[in-house]
Amino acid sequence: MRFDNAEFEAAFGTAAQLPESSFLEIAFSGRSNVGKSSLINKLVNRKALARTSSTPGKTVTVNFYRLGDIRLADLPGYGYARVSQSEKARWAKLMERYFESDRNLALVIQLVDMRHPPTKDDIQMLDFLDKKEIPFLIALTKCDKLKKTERARRLAALPEELGFLQAPYRAIPFSSVTGEGAAEIKAEIEKSLERHE
Ligand code: GTP
Ligand code: MG
């Protein structure tokens, strides 16, 4: 599959706007600022297809990108404390609608900041994917920021922290700065698409 012909498709801010699932989708989920938009840009080899920002809460809409007849869904980040209650409610409705609308999901890439244990929200999200039997992989982001010993410590701690997961899962260290992990994630995307051929 070609990863280098991505284009922006549309952005949706409210649940009612979300279109039916008409293409196989790969969704990117994770807390605000974890690096979802950066990961998308790395995979499609574009500097700024998906807008990134050092200020959390940059992506507040569901953004669709198309790679031929595959759709990438950049989901709005969660867990950013400094948003209003009404904004949180909008987010929750949007995400609920996204996942409940019978999406044609090939894979969800759940991003977790590799420097820290998964947050409560990360765990809730992973538990949701696991219970719904939605195929997912974990991208451990910002791995360039860890020293060797920290990295080894995080990798050793994860199996217990994620011990509640029923499904076997892969956790791939990733850096949008060095490109580490990008080839592996692409290979997993390809595999997930093949299962739908
Ligand atoms: P929201 O849209 O707010 O939910 O954030 P996001 O998850 O899309 O994060 P985004 O890709 O915008 O990245 C947030 C910040 O982290 C930016 O300043 C990025 O440059 C930085 N960043 C993302 N990935 C990496 C990484 O792998 N390594 C390092 N060092 N910085 C990263
Ligand atoms: Mg973003």
PDB file of C-alpha atoms and ligand atoms in Angstrom:
ATOM      1  CA  MET A   1       0.000   0.000   0.000  1.00  0.00           C
ATOM      2  CA  ARG A   2       1.132   3.551  -0.651  1.00  0.00           C
ATOM      3  CA  PHE A   3       1.489   5.881   2.308  1.00  0.00           C
ATOM      4  CA  ASP A   4       2.660   8.885   0.326  1.00  0.00           C
ATOM      5  CA  ASN A   5      -0.539  10.040  -1.355  1.00  0.00           C
ATOM      6  CA  ALA A   6      -2.477  11.255   1.656  1.00  0.00           C
ATOM      7  CA  GLU A   7      -4.921  14.095   1.455  1.00  0.00           C
ATOM      8  CA  PHE A   8      -7.159  15.897   3.911  1.00  0.00           C
ATOM      9  CA  GLU A   9     -10.772  14.805   3.600  1.00  0.00           C
ATOM     10  CA  ALA A  10     -12.873  16.599   6.218  1.00  0.00           C
ATOM     11  CA  ALA A  11     -13.152  17.689   9.847  1.00  0.00           C
ATOM     12  CA  PHE A  12     -16.167  17.135  12.085  1.00  0.00           C
ATOM     13  CA  GLY A  13     -16.811  18.958  15.325  1.00  0.00           C
ATOM     14  CA  THR A  14     -20.142  17.528  16.387  1.00  0.00           C
ATOM     15  CA  ALA A  15     -21.501  14.021  16.539  1.00  0.00           C
ATOM     16  CA  ALA A  16     -24.359  14.823  14.180  1.00  0.00           C
ATOM     17  CA  GLN A  17     -21.959  15.796  11.396  1.00  0.00           C
ATOM     18  CA  LEU A  18     -20.067  12.499  11.354  1.00  0.00           C
ATOM     19  CA  PRO A  19     -20.656  10.676   8.082  1.00  0.00           C
ATOM     20  CA  GLU A  20     -21.279   6.977   7.749  1.00  0.00           C
ATOM     21  CA  SER A  21     -18.315   4.718   7.610  1.00  0.00           C
ATOM     22  CA  SER A  22     -17.776   4.394   3.869  1.00  0.00           C
ATOM     23  CA  PHE A  23     -14.116   3.391   3.844  1.00  0.00           C
ATOM     24  CA  LEU A  24     -11.966   1.081   5.887  1.00  0.00           C
ATOM     25  CA  GLU A  25     -10.617   3.211   8.713  1.00  0.00           C
ATOM     26  CA  ILE A  26      -7.470   3.412  10.793  1.00  0.00           C
ATOM     27  CA  ALA A  27      -8.106   5.565  13.868  1.00  0.00           C
ATOM     28  CA  PHE A  28      -5.576   7.349  16.074  1.00  0.00           C
ATOM     29  CA  SER A  29      -6.592   7.767  19.691  1.00  0.00           C
ATOM     30  CA  GLY A  30      -4.839   9.118  22.752  1.00  0.00           C
ATOM     31  CA  ARG A  31      -4.621  11.917  25.226  1.00  0.00           C
ATOM     32  CA  SER A  32      -4.105  15.463  24.180  1.00  0.00           C
ATOM     33  CA  ASN A  33      -0.519  16.263  23.160  1.00  0.00           C
ATOM     34  CA  VAL A  34       0.583  12.603  23.067  1.00  0.00           C
ATOM     35  CA  GLY A  35       1.565  12.935  19.394  1.00  0.00           C
ATOM     36  CA  LYS A  36      -1.363  11.657  17.293  1.00  0.00           C
ATOM     37  CA  SER A  37      -1.084  14.268  14.567  1.00  0.00           C
ATOM     38  CA  SER A  38       2.719  13.924  14.528  1.00  0.00           C
ATOM     39  CA  LEU A  39       2.408  10.154  14.072  1.00  0.00           C
ATOM     40  CA  ILE A  40       0.030  10.587  11.149  1.00  0.00           C
ATOM     41  CA  ASN A  41       2.399  13.045   9.500  1.00  0.00           C
ATOM     42  CA  LYS A  42       5.304  10.640   9.944  1.00  0.00           C
ATOM     43  CA  LEU A  43       3.413   7.704   8.477  1.00  0.00           C
ATOM     44  CA  VAL A  44       2.378   9.626   5.387  1.00  0.00           C
ATOM     45  CA  ASN A  45       5.734  11.390   5.152  1.00  0.00           C
ATOM     46  CA  ARG A  46       4.311  14.898   5.275  1.00  0.00           C
ATOM     47  CA  LYS A  47       5.460  17.670   7.584  1.00  0.00           C
ATOM     48  CA  ALA A  48       2.133  19.281   8.289  1.00  0.00           C
ATOM     49  CA  LEU A  49      -0.756  17.378   6.775  1.00  0.00           C
ATOM     50  CA  ALA A  50      -2.209  16.996  10.273  1.00  0.00           C
ATOM     51  CA  ARG A  51      -1.786  20.142  12.365  1.00  0.00           C
ATOM     52  CA  THR A  52       0.403  19.637  15.414  1.00  0.00           C
ATOM     53  CA  SER A  53       0.980  21.946  18.340  1.00  0.00           C
ATOM     54  CA  SER A  54       2.935  22.136  21.558  1.00  0.00           C
ATOM     55  CA  THR A  55      -0.280  23.428  23.146  1.00  0.00           C
ATOM     56  CA  PRO A  56      -2.511  20.499  24.108  1.00  0.00           C
ATOM     57  CA  GLY A  57      -5.971  20.332  22.591  1.00  0.00           C
ATOM     58  CA  LYS A  58      -4.962  21.274  19.059  1.00  0.00           C
ATOM     59  CA  THR A  59      -7.147  18.699  17.358  1.00  0.00           C
ATOM     60  CA  VAL A  60     -10.655  19.239  18.693  1.00  0.00           C
ATOM     61  CA  THR A  61     -12.455  17.715  15.740  1.00  0.00           C
ATOM     62  CA  VAL A  62     -12.443  14.269  14.173  1.00  0.00           C
ATOM     63  CA  ASN A  63     -10.205  14.782  11.159  1.00  0.00           C
ATOM     64  CA  PHE A  64     -10.352  12.409   8.236  1.00  0.00           C
ATOM     65  CA  TYR A  65      -7.472  11.901   5.839  1.00  0.00           C
ATOM     66  CA  ARG A  66      -7.588   9.679   2.815  1.00  0.00           C
ATOM     67  CA  LEU A  67      -4.928   7.340   1.543  1.00  0.00           C
ATOM     68  CA  GLY A  68      -6.534   6.042  -1.620  1.00  0.00           C
ATOM     69  CA  ASP A  69      -9.543   4.107  -0.398  1.00  0.00           C
ATOM     70  CA  ILE A  70      -8.338   3.945   3.189  1.00  0.00           C
ATOM     71  CA  ARG A  71      -9.331   6.590   5.704  1.00  0.00           C
ATOM     72  CA  LEU A  72      -7.172   7.771   8.599  1.00  0.00           C
ATOM     73  CA  ALA A  73      -9.118   9.259  11.504  1.00  0.00           C
ATOM     74  CA  ASP A  74      -7.260  11.684  13.772  1.00  0.00           C
ATOM     75  CA  LEU A  75      -9.408  11.670  16.903  1.00  0.00           C
ATOM     76  CA  PRO A  76      -9.502  14.615  19.289  1.00  0.00           C
ATOM     77  CA  GLY A  77      -7.282  14.122  22.325  1.00  0.00           C
ATOM     78  CA  TYR A  78      -8.671  13.498  25.788  1.00  0.00           C
ATOM     79  CA  GLY A  79      -7.466  14.237  29.278  1.00  0.00           C
ATOM     80  CA  TYR A  80      -6.656  17.893  28.862  1.00  0.00           C
ATOM     81  CA  ALA A  81      -7.703  19.420  32.174  1.00  0.00           C
ATOM     82  CA  ARG A  82      -8.106  22.991  31.026  1.00  0.00           C
ATOM     83  CA  VAL A  83     -11.214  22.589  28.937  1.00  0.00           C
ATOM     84  CA  SER A  84     -14.735  23.504  29.959  1.00  0.00           C
ATOM     85  CA  GLN A  85     -17.375  20.993  31.004  1.00  0.00           C
ATOM     86  CA  SER A  86     -19.361  21.691  27.851  1.00  0.00           C
ATOM     87  CA  GLU A  87     -16.285  21.062  25.725  1.00  0.00           C
ATOM     88  CA  LYS A  88     -15.706  17.762  27.548  1.00  0.00           C
ATOM     89  CA  ALA A  89     -19.318  16.786  26.942  1.00  0.00           C
ATOM     90  CA  ARG A  90     -18.984  17.606  23.244  1.00  0.00           C
ATOM     91  CA  TRP A  91     -15.845  15.473  23.074  1.00  0.00           C
ATOM     92  CA  ALA A  92     -17.518  12.548  24.809  1.00  0.00           C
ATOM     93  CA  LYS A  93     -20.509  12.665  22.462  1.00  0.00           C
ATOM     94  CA  LEU A  94     -18.293  12.905  19.417  1.00  0.00           C
ATOM     95  CA  MET A  95     -16.196   9.923  20.448  1.00  0.00           C
ATOM     96  CA  GLU A  96     -19.215   7.895  21.506  1.00  0.00           C
ATOM     97  CA  ARG A  97     -20.848   8.552  18.181  1.00  0.00           C
ATOM     98  CA  TYR A  98     -17.640   7.760  16.329  1.00  0.00           C
ATOM     99  CA  PHE A  99     -17.245   4.354  17.930  1.00  0.00           C
ATOM    100  CA  GLU A 100     -20.927   3.459  18.102  1.00  0.00           C
ATOM    101  CA  SER A 101     -21.658   4.244  14.474  1.00  0.00           C
ATOM    102  CA  ASP A 102     -20.536   0.861  13.254  1.00  0.00           C
ATOM    103  CA  ARG A 103     -17.294   2.116  11.791  1.00  0.00           C
ATOM    104  CA  ASN A 104     -15.454  -0.047   9.409  1.00  0.00           C
ATOM    105  CA  LEU A 105     -12.394  -0.093  11.660  1.00  0.00           C
ATOM    106  CA  ALA A 106      -9.387  -2.069  10.518  1.00  0.00           C
ATOM    107  CA  LEU A 107      -7.224  -0.890  13.404  1.00  0.00           C
ATOM    108  CA  VAL A 108      -7.113   1.637  16.228  1.00  0.00           C
ATOM    109  CA  ILE A 109      -3.684   2.962  17.058  1.00  0.00           C
ATOM    110  CA  GLN A 110      -3.798   3.862  20.725  1.00  0.00           C
ATOM    111  CA  LEU A 111      -1.022   6.255  21.648  1.00  0.00           C
ATOM    112  CA  VAL A 112       0.508   6.248  25.108  1.00  0.00           C
ATOM    113  CA  ASP A 113       3.317   8.573  26.186  1.00  0.00           C
ATOM    114  CA  MET A 114       6.230   6.238  26.746  1.00  0.00           C
ATOM    115  CA  ARG A 115       7.643   8.373  29.556  1.00  0.00           C
ATOM    116  CA  HIS A 116       4.720   7.644  31.856  1.00  0.00           C
ATOM    117  CA  PRO A 117       2.479   4.770  32.888  1.00  0.00           C
ATOM    118  CA  PRO A 118      -0.812   4.730  30.964  1.00  0.00           C
ATOM    119  CA  THR A 119      -3.222   7.319  32.412  1.00  0.00           C
ATOM    120  CA  LYS A 120      -6.656   6.458  33.769  1.00  0.00           C
ATOM    121  CA  ASP A 121      -8.139   7.661  30.484  1.00  0.00           C
ATOM    122  CA  ASP A 122      -5.663   5.566  28.451  1.00  0.00           C
ATOM    123  CA  ILE A 123      -6.676   2.526  30.461  1.00  0.00           C
ATOM    124  CA  GLN A 124     -10.362   3.265  30.005  1.00  0.00           C
ATOM    125  CA  MET A 125      -9.861   3.601  26.258  1.00  0.00           C
ATOM    126  CA  LEU A 126      -7.825   0.400  25.984  1.00  0.00           C
ATOM    127  CA  ASP A 127     -10.359  -1.462  28.078  1.00  0.00           C
ATOM    128  CA  PHE A 128     -13.127  -0.209  25.783  1.00  0.00           C
ATOM    129  CA  LEU A 129     -11.288  -1.372  22.640  1.00  0.00           C
ATOM    130  CA  ASP A 130     -10.493  -4.710  24.238  1.00  0.00           C
ATOM    131  CA  LYS A 131     -14.072  -5.338  25.391  1.00  0.00           C
ATOM    132  CA  LYS A 132     -15.498  -4.334  22.003  1.00  0.00           C
ATOM    133  CA  GLU A 133     -12.953  -6.605  20.323  1.00  0.00           C
ATOM    134  CA  ILE A 134     -11.746  -3.757  18.150  1.00  0.00           C
ATOM    135  CA  PRO A 135      -8.255  -4.541  16.839  1.00  0.00           C
ATOM    136  CA  PHE A 136      -5.707  -2.152  18.297  1.00  0.00           C
ATOM    137  CA  LEU A 137      -2.024  -1.611  18.737  1.00  0.00           C
ATOM    138  CA  ILE A 138      -0.250   0.633  21.201  1.00  0.00           C
ATOM    139  CA  ALA A 139       2.229   3.222  19.984  1.00  0.00           C
ATOM    140  CA  LEU A 140       4.535   4.280  22.814  1.00  0.00           C
ATOM    141  CA  THR A 141       5.234   7.834  21.758  1.00  0.00           C
ATOM    142  CA  LYS A 142       8.101  10.249  22.314  1.00  0.00           C
ATOM    143  CA  CYS A 143      10.508   7.337  22.861  1.00  0.00           C
ATOM    144  CA  ASP A 144      13.358   9.646  21.814  1.00  0.00           C
ATOM    145  CA  LYS A 145      12.935  11.405  25.149  1.00  0.00           C
ATOM    146  CA  LEU A 146      13.834   8.360  27.248  1.00  0.00           C
ATOM    147  CA  LYS A 147      17.265   7.247  28.305  1.00  0.00           C
ATOM    148  CA  LYS A 148      18.091   3.603  27.800  1.00  0.00           C
ATOM    149  CA  THR A 149      17.447   2.647  31.420  1.00  0.00           C
ATOM    150  CA  GLU A 150      14.138   4.551  31.571  1.00  0.00           C
ATOM    151  CA  ARG A 151      13.061   2.900  28.388  1.00  0.00           C
ATOM    152  CA  ALA A 152      13.861  -0.552  29.717  1.00  0.00           C
ATOM    153  CA  ARG A 153      12.019   0.262  32.934  1.00  0.00           C
ATOM    154  CA  ARG A 154       8.876   1.371  31.083  1.00  0.00           C
ATOM    155  CA  LEU A 155       8.911  -1.695  28.837  1.00  0.00           C
ATOM    156  CA  ALA A 156       9.281  -3.956  31.843  1.00  0.00           C
ATOM    157  CA  ALA A 157       6.418  -2.274  33.737  1.00  0.00           C
ATOM    158  CA  LEU A 158       3.877  -2.330  30.906  1.00  0.00           C
ATOM    159  CA  PRO A 159       2.774  -5.977  30.959  1.00  0.00           C
ATOM    160  CA  GLU A 160       1.553  -5.582  34.509  1.00  0.00           C
ATOM    161  CA  GLU A 161       0.031  -2.139  33.948  1.00  0.00           C
ATOM    162  CA  LEU A 162      -1.860  -3.575  30.973  1.00  0.00           C
ATOM    163  CA  GLY A 163      -2.534  -6.911  32.601  1.00  0.00           C
ATOM    164  CA  PHE A 164      -6.301  -6.322  32.382  1.00  0.00           C
ATOM    165  CA  LEU A 165      -6.257  -6.675  28.584  1.00  0.00           C
ATOM    166  CA  GLN A 166      -7.708  -9.918  27.291  1.00  0.00           C
ATOM    167  CA  ALA A 167      -6.522  -9.670  23.704  1.00  0.00           C
ATOM    168  CA  PRO A 168      -2.864 -10.083  22.835  1.00  0.00           C
ATOM    169  CA  TYR A 169      -1.488  -6.681  21.907  1.00  0.00           C
ATOM    170  CA  ARG A 170       1.618  -5.101  20.484  1.00  0.00           C
ATOM    171  CA  ALA A 171       3.286  -2.045  22.020  1.00  0.00           C
ATOM    172  CA  ILE A 172       5.669  -0.339  19.627  1.00  0.00           C
ATOM    173  CA  PRO A 173       8.056   2.412  20.767  1.00  0.00           C
ATOM    174  CA  PHE A 174       7.691   5.317  18.358  1.00  0.00           C
ATOM    175  CA  SER A 175       9.305   8.681  17.784  1.00  0.00           C
ATOM    176  CA  SER A 176       8.164  11.226  15.261  1.00  0.00           C
ATOM    177  CA  VAL A 177      11.560  12.895  15.705  1.00  0.00           C
ATOM    178  CA  THR A 178      13.796   9.922  14.823  1.00  0.00           C
ATOM    179  CA  GLY A 179      11.242   7.892  12.888  1.00  0.00           C
ATOM    180  CA  GLU A 180      11.794   4.868  15.130  1.00  0.00           C
ATOM    181  CA  GLY A 181       8.842   2.508  15.002  1.00  0.00           C
ATOM    182  CA  ALA A 182       7.258   4.013  11.881  1.00  0.00           C
ATOM    183  CA  ALA A 183       8.082   1.027   9.653  1.00  0.00           C
ATOM    184  CA  GLU A 184       6.691  -1.403  12.231  1.00  0.00           C
ATOM    185  CA  ILE A 185       3.485   0.558  12.626  1.00  0.00           C
ATOM    186  CA  LYS A 186       3.071   0.724   8.857  1.00  0.00           C
ATOM    187  CA  ALA A 187       3.556  -3.037   8.646  1.00  0.00           C
ATOM    188  CA  GLU A 188       0.854  -3.535  11.295  1.00  0.00           C
ATOM    189  CA  ILE A 189      -1.495  -1.243   9.354  1.00  0.00           C
ATOM    190  CA  GLU A 190      -0.884  -3.289   6.211  1.00  0.00           C
ATOM    191  CA  LYS A 191      -1.590  -6.511   8.093  1.00  0.00           C
ATOM    192  CA  SER A 192      -4.832  -5.125   9.493  1.00  0.00           C
ATOM    193  CA  LEU A 193      -5.962  -4.112   6.006  1.00  0.00           C
ATOM    194  CA  GLU A 194      -5.121  -7.525   4.561  1.00  0.00           C
ATOM    195  CA  ARG A 195      -7.495  -9.101   7.063  1.00  0.00           C
ATOM    196  CA  HIS A 196     -10.295  -7.149   5.345  1.00  0.00           C
ATOM    197  CA  GLU A 197      -9.398  -8.006   1.753  1.00  0.00           C
TER     198      GLU A 197
HETATM  199  P1  GTP B   1      -3.885  17.115  20.233  1.00  0.00           P
HETATM  200  O1  GTP B   1      -4.222  17.398  18.808  1.00  0.00           O
HETATM  201  O2  GTP B   1      -3.815  18.307  21.086  1.00  0.00           O
HETATM  202  O3  GTP B   1      -4.738  16.045  20.819  1.00  0.00           O
HETATM  203  O4  GTP B   1      -2.353  16.577  20.272  1.00  0.00           O
HETATM  204  P2  GTP B   1      -1.663  15.430  19.404  1.00  0.00           P
HETATM  205  O5  GTP B   1      -1.806  14.136  20.102  1.00  0.00           O
HETATM  206  O6  GTP B   1      -2.125  15.483  17.982  1.00  0.00           O
HETATM  207  O7  GTP B   1      -0.118  15.841  19.520  1.00  0.00           O
HETATM  208  P3  GTP B   1       0.812  16.554  18.426  1.00  0.00           P
HETATM  209  O8  GTP B   1       1.135  15.605  17.317  1.00  0.00           O
HETATM  210  O9  GTP B   1       0.232  17.874  18.061  1.00  0.00           O
HETATM  211  O10 GTP B   1       2.163  16.730  19.291  1.00  0.00           O
HETATM  212  C1  GTP B   1       2.171  17.450  20.496  1.00  0.00           C
HETATM  213  C2  GTP B   1       3.577  17.969  20.791  1.00  0.00           C
HETATM  214  O11 GTP B   1       4.449  16.885  21.039  1.00  0.00           O
HETATM  215  C3  GTP B   1       4.206  18.754  19.633  1.00  0.00           C
HETATM  216  O12 GTP B   1       4.978  19.805  20.187  1.00  0.00           O
HETATM  217  C4  GTP B   1       5.081  17.723  18.947  1.00  0.00           C
HETATM  218  O13 GTP B   1       6.174  18.308  18.270  1.00  0.00           O
HETATM  219  C5  GTP B   1       5.549  16.897  20.144  1.00  0.00           C
HETATM  220  N1  GTP B   1       5.839  15.499  19.738  1.00  0.00           N
HETATM  221  C6  GTP B   1       4.994  14.653  19.131  1.00  0.00           C
HETATM  222  N2  GTP B   1       5.562  13.448  18.921  1.00  0.00           N
HETATM  223  C7  GTP B   1       6.821  13.538  19.415  1.00  0.00           C
HETATM  224  C8  GTP B   1       7.921  12.609  19.514  1.00  0.00           C
HETATM  225  O14 GTP B   1       7.859  11.437  19.080  1.00  0.00           O
HETATM  226  N3  GTP B   1       9.051  13.059  20.120  1.00  0.00           N
HETATM  227  C9  GTP B   1       9.173  14.328  20.618  1.00  0.00           C
HETATM  228  N4  GTP B   1      10.313  14.666  21.198  1.00  0.00           N
HETATM  229  N5  GTP B   1       8.161  15.222  20.546  1.00  0.00           N
HETATM  230  C10 GTP B   1       7.000  14.841  19.949  1.00  0.00           C
HETATM  231 MG    MG B   2      -3.623  16.537  17.084  1.00  0.00          MG
END
